[in-house]
C-alpha atoms as a printed R data frame, in Angstrom:
    type eleno elety resid chain resno       x      y       z
1   ATOM     1    CA   MET     A     1   0.000  0.000   0.000
2   ATOM     2    CA   ILE     A     2   1.469  3.385  -1.003
3   ATOM     3    CA   SER     A     3   1.913  5.810   1.901
4   ATOM     4    CA   TYR     A     4  -0.145  8.967   2.335
5   ATOM     5    CA   GLN     A     5   2.858 11.241   1.842
6   ATOM     6    CA   ALA     A     6   4.084  9.318  -1.228
7   ATOM     7    CA   THR     A     7   0.632  9.536  -2.808
8   ATOM     8    CA   LYS     A     8   0.455 13.286  -2.209
9   ATOM     9    CA   GLN     A     9   3.990 13.759  -3.540
10  ATOM    10    CA   LEU     A    10   3.215 11.854  -6.752
11  ATOM    11    CA   HIS     A    11  -0.003 13.806  -7.299
12  ATOM    12    CA   THR     A    12   1.812 17.112  -6.794
13  ATOM    13    CA   LEU     A    13   4.772 16.163  -9.000
14  ATOM    14    CA   TYR     A    14   2.500 15.046 -11.849
15  ATOM    15    CA   SER     A    15   0.557 18.302 -11.559
16  ATOM    16    CA   LEU     A    16   3.753 20.389 -11.599
17  ATOM    17    CA   ARG     A    17   5.096 18.493 -14.608
18  ATOM    18    CA   ALA     A    18   1.839 19.070 -16.457
19  ATOM    19    CA   MET     A    19   2.315 22.803 -15.834
20  ATOM    20    CA   GLY     A    20   5.803 22.687 -17.361
21  ATOM    21    CA   HIS     A    21   7.991 22.562 -14.237
22  ATOM    22    CA   ALA     A    22  11.147 20.463 -14.661
23  ATOM    23    CA   TYR     A    23  12.579 20.912 -11.146
24  ATOM    24    CA   VAL     A    24  11.074 21.398  -7.688
25  ATOM    25    CA   ASP     A    25  12.369 21.811  -4.146
26  ATOM    26    CA   ALA     A    26  11.916 19.013  -1.594
27  ATOM    27    CA   LEU     A    27   8.260 18.443  -0.691
28  ATOM    28    CA   ASP     A    28   6.996 17.987   2.870
29  ATOM    29    CA   PHE     A    29   3.443 16.668   3.426
30  ATOM    30    CA   SER     A    30   3.713 15.876   7.144
31  ATOM    31    CA   ASN     A    31   1.217 18.677   7.901
32  ATOM    32    CA   ALA     A    32  -1.113 18.075   4.974
33  ATOM    33    CA   GLN     A    33  -4.790 18.881   5.540
34  ATOM    34    CA   GLU     A    34  -6.475 16.979   2.686
35  ATOM    35    CA   GLU     A    35  -8.034 13.580   3.330
36  ATOM    36    CA   LEU     A    36  -6.726 10.581   1.415
37  ATOM    37    CA   GLN     A    37  -9.184  8.743  -0.838
38  ATOM    38    CA   ILE     A    38  -8.541  4.974  -0.717
39  ATOM    39    CA   PRO     A    39 -10.727  1.928  -1.475
40  ATOM    40    CA   MET     A    40 -12.292  0.621   1.735
41  ATOM    41    CA   ALA     A    41 -13.252 -2.919   2.735
42  ATOM    42    CA   SER     A    42 -16.925 -3.854   2.478
43  ATOM    43    CA   SER     A    43 -17.124 -6.036   5.624
44  ATOM    44    CA   HIS     A    44 -16.051 -5.383   9.200
45  ATOM    45    CA   GLU     A    45 -13.694 -8.373   9.241
46  ATOM    46    CA   ALA     A    46 -12.024 -7.193   6.032
47  ATOM    47    CA   LEU     A    47 -11.769 -3.655   7.419
48  ATOM    48    CA   ILE     A    48  -9.977 -4.951  10.528
49  ATOM    49    CA   ALA     A    49  -7.503 -6.768   8.278
50  ATOM    50    CA   GLN     A    50  -7.030 -3.621   6.214
51  ATOM    51    CA   ILE     A    51  -6.256 -1.599   9.361
52  ATOM    52    CA   LYS     A    52  -3.835 -4.201  10.694
53  ATOM    53    CA   HIS     A    53  -1.898 -4.274   7.408
54  ATOM    54    CA   CYS     A    54  -2.010 -0.536   6.705
55  ATOM    55    CA   HIS     A    55   1.181  1.200   5.538
56  ATOM    56    CA   LEU     A    56  -0.249  4.604   4.662
57  ATOM    57    CA   CYS     A    57   2.016  6.553   7.029
58  ATOM    58    CA   ASP     A    58   5.357  6.268   8.808
59  ATOM    59    CA   LEU     A    59   3.752  4.943  12.004
60  ATOM    60    CA   SER     A    60   3.539  1.569  10.270
61  ATOM    61    CA   LYS     A    61   7.350  1.394  10.327
62  ATOM    62    CA   VAL     A    62   7.658  1.588  14.126
63  ATOM    63    CA   ARG     A    63   4.408  0.115  15.479
64  ATOM    64    CA   LYS     A    64   4.081 -3.276  17.135
65  ATOM    65    CA   GLN     A    65   0.553 -3.610  15.827
66  ATOM    66    CA   ALA     A    66  -2.319 -1.444  14.640
67  ATOM    67    CA   PHE     A    67  -5.283 -1.195  17.017
68  ATOM    68    CA   TRP     A    68  -8.683 -1.336  15.316
69  ATOM    69    CA   GLY     A    69 -10.707 -1.287  18.534
70  ATOM    70    CA   LEU     A    70 -13.219 -3.557  20.229
71  ATOM    71    CA   GLY     A    71 -16.946 -4.061  20.486
72  ATOM    72    CA   THR     A    72 -19.916 -4.909  18.343
73  ATOM    73    CA   THR     A    73 -21.049 -3.368  15.065
74  ATOM    74    CA   SER     A    74 -24.639 -3.472  16.352
75  ATOM    75    CA   SER     A    75 -23.853 -0.982  19.128
76  ATOM    76    CA   ASP     A    76 -25.716  2.297  19.484
77  ATOM    77    CA   LEU     A    77 -22.740  3.902  21.286
78  ATOM    78    CA   PHE     A    78 -19.410  4.610  19.560
79  ATOM    79    CA   PHE     A    79 -16.392  5.849  21.576
80  ATOM    80    CA   VAL     A    80 -13.391  7.448  19.865
81  ATOM    81    CA   GLY     A    81 -10.114  7.906  21.733
82  ATOM    82    CA   ASP     A    82  -7.047  9.676  20.371
83  ATOM    83    CA   TYR     A    83  -4.421  6.965  19.752
84  ATOM    84    CA   PRO     A    84  -3.442  3.621  21.332
85  ATOM    85    CA   SER     A    85  -1.675  3.469  24.673
86  ATOM    86    CA   LEU     A    86   1.469  1.424  25.212
87  ATOM    87    CA   ALA     A    87  -0.669 -1.311  26.808
88  ATOM    88    CA   GLU     A    88  -3.078 -1.378  23.852
89  ATOM    89    CA   GLU     A    89  -0.236 -1.543  21.357
90  ATOM    90    CA   SER     A    90   1.012 -4.592  23.257
91  ATOM    91    CA   GLY     A    91  -2.434 -6.190  23.023
92  ATOM    92    CA   ALA     A    92  -3.676 -5.417  26.550
93  ATOM    93    CA   ILE     A    93  -6.907 -3.610  25.722
94  ATOM    94    CA   LEU     A    94  -8.305 -1.230  28.379
95  ATOM    95    CA   HIS     A    95  -5.556 -2.053  30.862
96  ATOM    96    CA   GLY     A    96  -3.809  0.532  32.994
97  ATOM    97    CA   ASN     A    97  -5.411  3.256  35.093
98  ATOM    98    CA   ALA     A    98  -7.022  5.138  32.196
99  ATOM    99    CA   GLY     A    99  -8.388  1.935  30.681
100 ATOM   100    CA   GLN     A   100  -9.866  0.816  33.968
101 ATOM   101    CA   LYS     A   101 -11.383  4.264  34.473
102 ATOM   102    CA   PHE     A   102 -13.072  3.973  31.091
103 ATOM   103    CA   VAL     A   103 -14.451  0.531  31.974
104 ATOM   104    CA   GLU     A   104 -15.767  1.979  35.235
105 ATOM   105    CA   MET     A   105 -17.482  4.800  33.339
106 ATOM   106    CA   VAL     A   106 -19.199  2.352  31.009
107 ATOM   107    CA   GLU     A   107 -20.179 -0.331  33.520
108 ATOM   108    CA   LYS     A   108 -20.987  1.652  36.672
109 ATOM   109    CA   VAL     A   109 -22.448  4.872  35.290
110 ATOM   110    CA   LEU     A   110 -23.850  3.887  31.904
111 ATOM   111    CA   GLU     A   111 -24.684  0.421  33.279
112 ATOM   112    CA   ARG     A   112 -23.475 -1.196  30.067
113 ATOM   113    CA   SER     A   113 -21.009 -3.989  29.428
114 ATOM   114    CA   VAL     A   114 -17.901 -3.064  27.461
115 ATOM   115    CA   ASP     A   115 -18.913 -5.725  24.934
116 ATOM   116    CA   SER     A   116 -22.076 -3.735  24.153
117 ATOM   117    CA   ILE     A   117 -20.238 -0.620  22.928
118 ATOM   118    CA   TYR     A   118 -17.820  0.097  20.088
119 ATOM   119    CA   TYR     A   119 -14.435  1.582  21.014
120 ATOM   120    CA   THR     A   120 -11.649  2.721  18.709
121 ATOM   121    CA   HIS     A   121  -9.130  5.524  18.175
122 ATOM   122    CA   ALA     A   122  -8.830  8.333  15.660
123 ATOM   123    CA   VAL     A   123  -5.264  7.138  14.966
124 ATOM   124    CA   LYS     A   124  -4.771  3.371  14.900
125 ATOM   125    CA   CYS     A   125  -1.032  3.184  15.740
126 ATOM   126    CA   MET     A   126   0.871  4.592  18.714
127 ATOM   127    CA   PRO     A   127   3.304  7.401  17.819
128 ATOM   128    CA   SER     A   128   6.863  6.835  19.008
129 ATOM   129    CA   GLY     A   129   8.652  9.064  21.498
130 ATOM   130    CA   GLY     A   130   5.543 10.165  23.370
131 ATOM   131    CA   ARG     A   131   4.547 12.683  20.700
132 ATOM   132    CA   HIS     A   132   1.114 13.419  19.275
133 ATOM   133    CA   PRO     A   133   0.320 12.300  15.706
134 ATOM   134    CA   VAL     A   134   0.956 14.787  12.905
135 ATOM   135    CA   SER     A   135  -1.816 15.722  10.502
136 ATOM   136    CA   SER     A   136  -0.719 13.332   7.728
137 ATOM   137    CA   GLU     A   137  -0.955 10.424  10.200
138 ATOM   138    CA   VAL     A   138  -4.390 11.538  11.345
139 ATOM   139    CA   LEU     A   139  -5.632 11.911   7.774
140 ATOM   140    CA   SER     A   140  -4.232  8.500   6.830
141 ATOM   141    CA   CYS     A   141  -6.442  6.913   9.499
142 ATOM   142    CA   LYS     A   142  -9.529  9.052   8.985
143 ATOM   143    CA   PRO     A   143 -11.008  6.915   6.158
144 ATOM   144    CA   PHE     A   144 -10.838  3.890   8.485
145 ATOM   145    CA   LEU     A   145 -12.589  5.785  11.271
146 ATOM   146    CA   LEU     A   146 -15.343  7.021   8.985
147 ATOM   147    CA   LYS     A   147 -15.846  3.523   7.564
148 ATOM   148    CA   GLN     A   148 -16.110  2.086  11.088
149 ATOM   149    CA   ILE     A   149 -18.783  4.633  11.922
150 ATOM   150    CA   GLU     A   150 -20.629  3.833   8.691
151 ATOM   151    CA   MET     A   151 -20.615  0.112   9.528
152 ATOM   152    CA   VAL     A   152 -21.784  0.617  13.120
153 ATOM   153    CA   THR     A   153 -24.257  3.489  12.467
154 ATOM   154    CA   PRO     A   154 -24.416  4.437  16.163
155 ATOM   155    CA   LYS     A   155 -27.021  6.676  17.723
156 ATOM   156    CA   LEU     A   156 -24.272  8.616  19.502
157 ATOM   157    CA   ILE     A   157 -20.532  9.118  18.947
158 ATOM   158    CA   VAL     A   158 -18.516 10.069  22.036
159 ATOM   159    CA   THR     A   159 -15.033 11.511  21.583
160 ATOM   160    CA   LEU     A   160 -12.630 11.091  24.513
161 ATOM   161    CA   GLY     A   161 -10.310 14.030  25.054
162 ATOM   162    CA   GLU     A   162  -9.446 17.192  23.184
163 ATOM   163    CA   LEU     A   163  -7.133 15.526  20.675
164 ATOM   164    CA   SER     A   164  -9.808 13.068  19.577
165 ATOM   165    CA   TYR     A   165 -12.379 15.847  19.289
166 ATOM   166    CA   ASN     A   166 -10.071 18.020  17.183
167 ATOM   167    CA   TYR     A   167  -8.936 15.144  14.975
168 ATOM   168    CA   PHE     A   168 -12.516 14.080  14.469
169 ATOM   169    CA   THR     A   169 -14.260 17.371  13.856
170 ATOM   170    CA   SER     A   170 -11.537 19.927  13.013
171 ATOM   171    CA   ASN     A   171 -13.595 22.205  15.233
172 ATOM   172    CA   ALA     A   172 -11.940 25.475  16.213
173 ATOM   173    CA   ALA     A   173 -14.321 26.088  19.141
174 ATOM   174    CA   PRO     A   174 -12.798 25.835  22.656
175 ATOM   175    CA   PHE     A   175 -12.913 22.213  23.784
176 ATOM   176    CA   ASP     A   176 -14.049 23.048  27.323
177 ATOM   177    CA   ASN     A   177 -17.133 24.775  25.908
178 ATOM   178    CA   ALA     A   178 -18.030 21.731  23.805
179 ATOM   179    CA   VAL     A   179 -17.640 19.049  26.500
180 ATOM   180    CA   GLY     A   180 -20.937 17.425  27.414
181 ATOM   181    CA   GLU     A   181 -22.857 19.155  24.618
182 ATOM   182    CA   ILE     A   182 -24.503 17.121  21.881
183 ATOM   183    CA   GLN     A   183 -23.763 18.335  18.368
184 ATOM   184    CA   THR     A   184 -24.001 16.911  14.861
185 ATOM   185    CA   PHE     A   185 -21.243 15.497  12.670
186 ATOM   186    CA   GLN     A   186 -22.121 14.219   9.187
187 ATOM   187    CA   GLY     A   187 -25.619 13.296  10.320
188 ATOM   188    CA   TYR     A   188 -24.544 11.621  13.581
189 ATOM   189    CA   ALA     A   189 -25.085 12.911  17.107
190 ATOM   190    CA   LEU     A   190 -21.717 13.550  18.767
191 ATOM   191    CA   MET     A   191 -20.701 14.430  22.319
192 ATOM   192    CA   PRO     A   192 -17.133 15.238  23.390
193 ATOM   193    CA   LEU     A   193 -15.979 14.190  26.864
194 ATOM   194    CA   TYR     A   194 -12.787 14.615  28.831
195 ATOM   195    CA   HIS     A   195 -10.368 11.720  28.459
196 ATOM   196    CA   PRO     A   196 -10.380  9.216  31.381
197 ATOM   197    CA   LYS     A   197  -6.673  9.978  31.905
198 ATOM   198    CA   PHE     A   198  -7.538 13.652  32.381
199 ATOM   199    CA   ILE     A   199 -10.204 12.755  34.950
200 ATOM   200    CA   LEU     A   200  -7.668 10.704  36.914
201 ATOM   201    CA   GLN     A   201  -5.262 13.637  36.910
202 ATOM   202    CA   ASN     A   202  -7.987 16.169  37.770
203 ATOM   203    CA   PRO     A   203 -10.389 14.631  40.330
204 ATOM   204    CA   SER     A   204 -12.465 17.829  40.494
205 ATOM   205    CA   TYR     A   205 -13.843 16.948  37.046
206 ATOM   206    CA   ARG     A   206 -15.349 13.661  38.228
207 ATOM   207    CA   ALA     A   207 -18.714 15.200  39.133
208 ATOM   208    CA   PRO     A   208 -19.170 16.933  35.740
209 ATOM   209    CA   MET     A   209 -18.115 13.716  34.000
210 ATOM   210    CA   PHE     A   210 -20.754 11.794  35.935
211 ATOM   211    CA   GLU     A   211 -23.413 14.269  34.780
212 ATOM   212    CA   HIS     A   212 -22.238 14.020  31.176
213 ATOM   213    CA   LEU     A   213 -22.443 10.229  31.293
214 ATOM   214    CA   LYS     A   214 -25.982 10.386  32.692
215 ATOM   215    CA   LYS     A   215 -26.834 12.723  29.828
216 ATOM   216    CA   ILE     A   216 -25.551 10.074  27.407
217 ATOM   217    CA   ALA     A   217 -27.677  7.404  29.082
218 ATOM   218    CA   ASN     A   218 -30.778  9.613  28.920
219 ATOM   219    CA   TYR     A   219 -30.161 10.496  25.276
220 ATOM   220    CA   LEU     A   220 -29.851  6.849  24.259
221 ATOM   221    CA   CYS     A   221 -32.948  5.954  26.259
222 ATOM   222    CA   VAL     A   222 -35.041  8.639  24.567
223 ATOM   223    CA   SER     A   223 -33.677  7.934  21.076
224 ATOM   224    CA   SER     A   224 -34.514  4.232  21.390
225 ATOM   225    CA   ARG     A   225 -38.218  4.873  21.922
């Protein structure tokens, strides 16, 4: 599979040649903003395989494995994190303090089993060196995320943390103002929440998080009638 940056470079070089340019300075697409159009799998199982064998960006060179997520495609609730943790990259899904906090949110407040939801990340591979993904890496994964949403067709999408919200919506509005508020994205209801890791680091946000989760439960209850 040709990488995102290589595809963009080829497209640009062909365009420049068509305009009569014989030489061009080095091209850098690490901060590209245009989504990549690639053929997508038609079944969930095939999509998982496509994610696991993806080589669209440089993260594929350093990852241990790509993380597609967990859950059922019949779920009405779709959670989107930012990118896999070290534990998730090693295959230990929802382990660690943040993972256990998420499980607690789902099971104790929403009164749902983790198996009844769908959980994935905006970026499917963990960046090396503790950095955040660059835009070309985010855009490489975005077609997979959108296809997952299309296959699940949830009643509500919940983004976890500011990075996930920004990757997902490209919304310039302050994140704190959007948290807990239901909005619309491409025909789907969407609610951003603080990331479980943030809640662990900032205990004063536990009460607002509890109220936001109850709002999710009420929304799903009403929408199922």
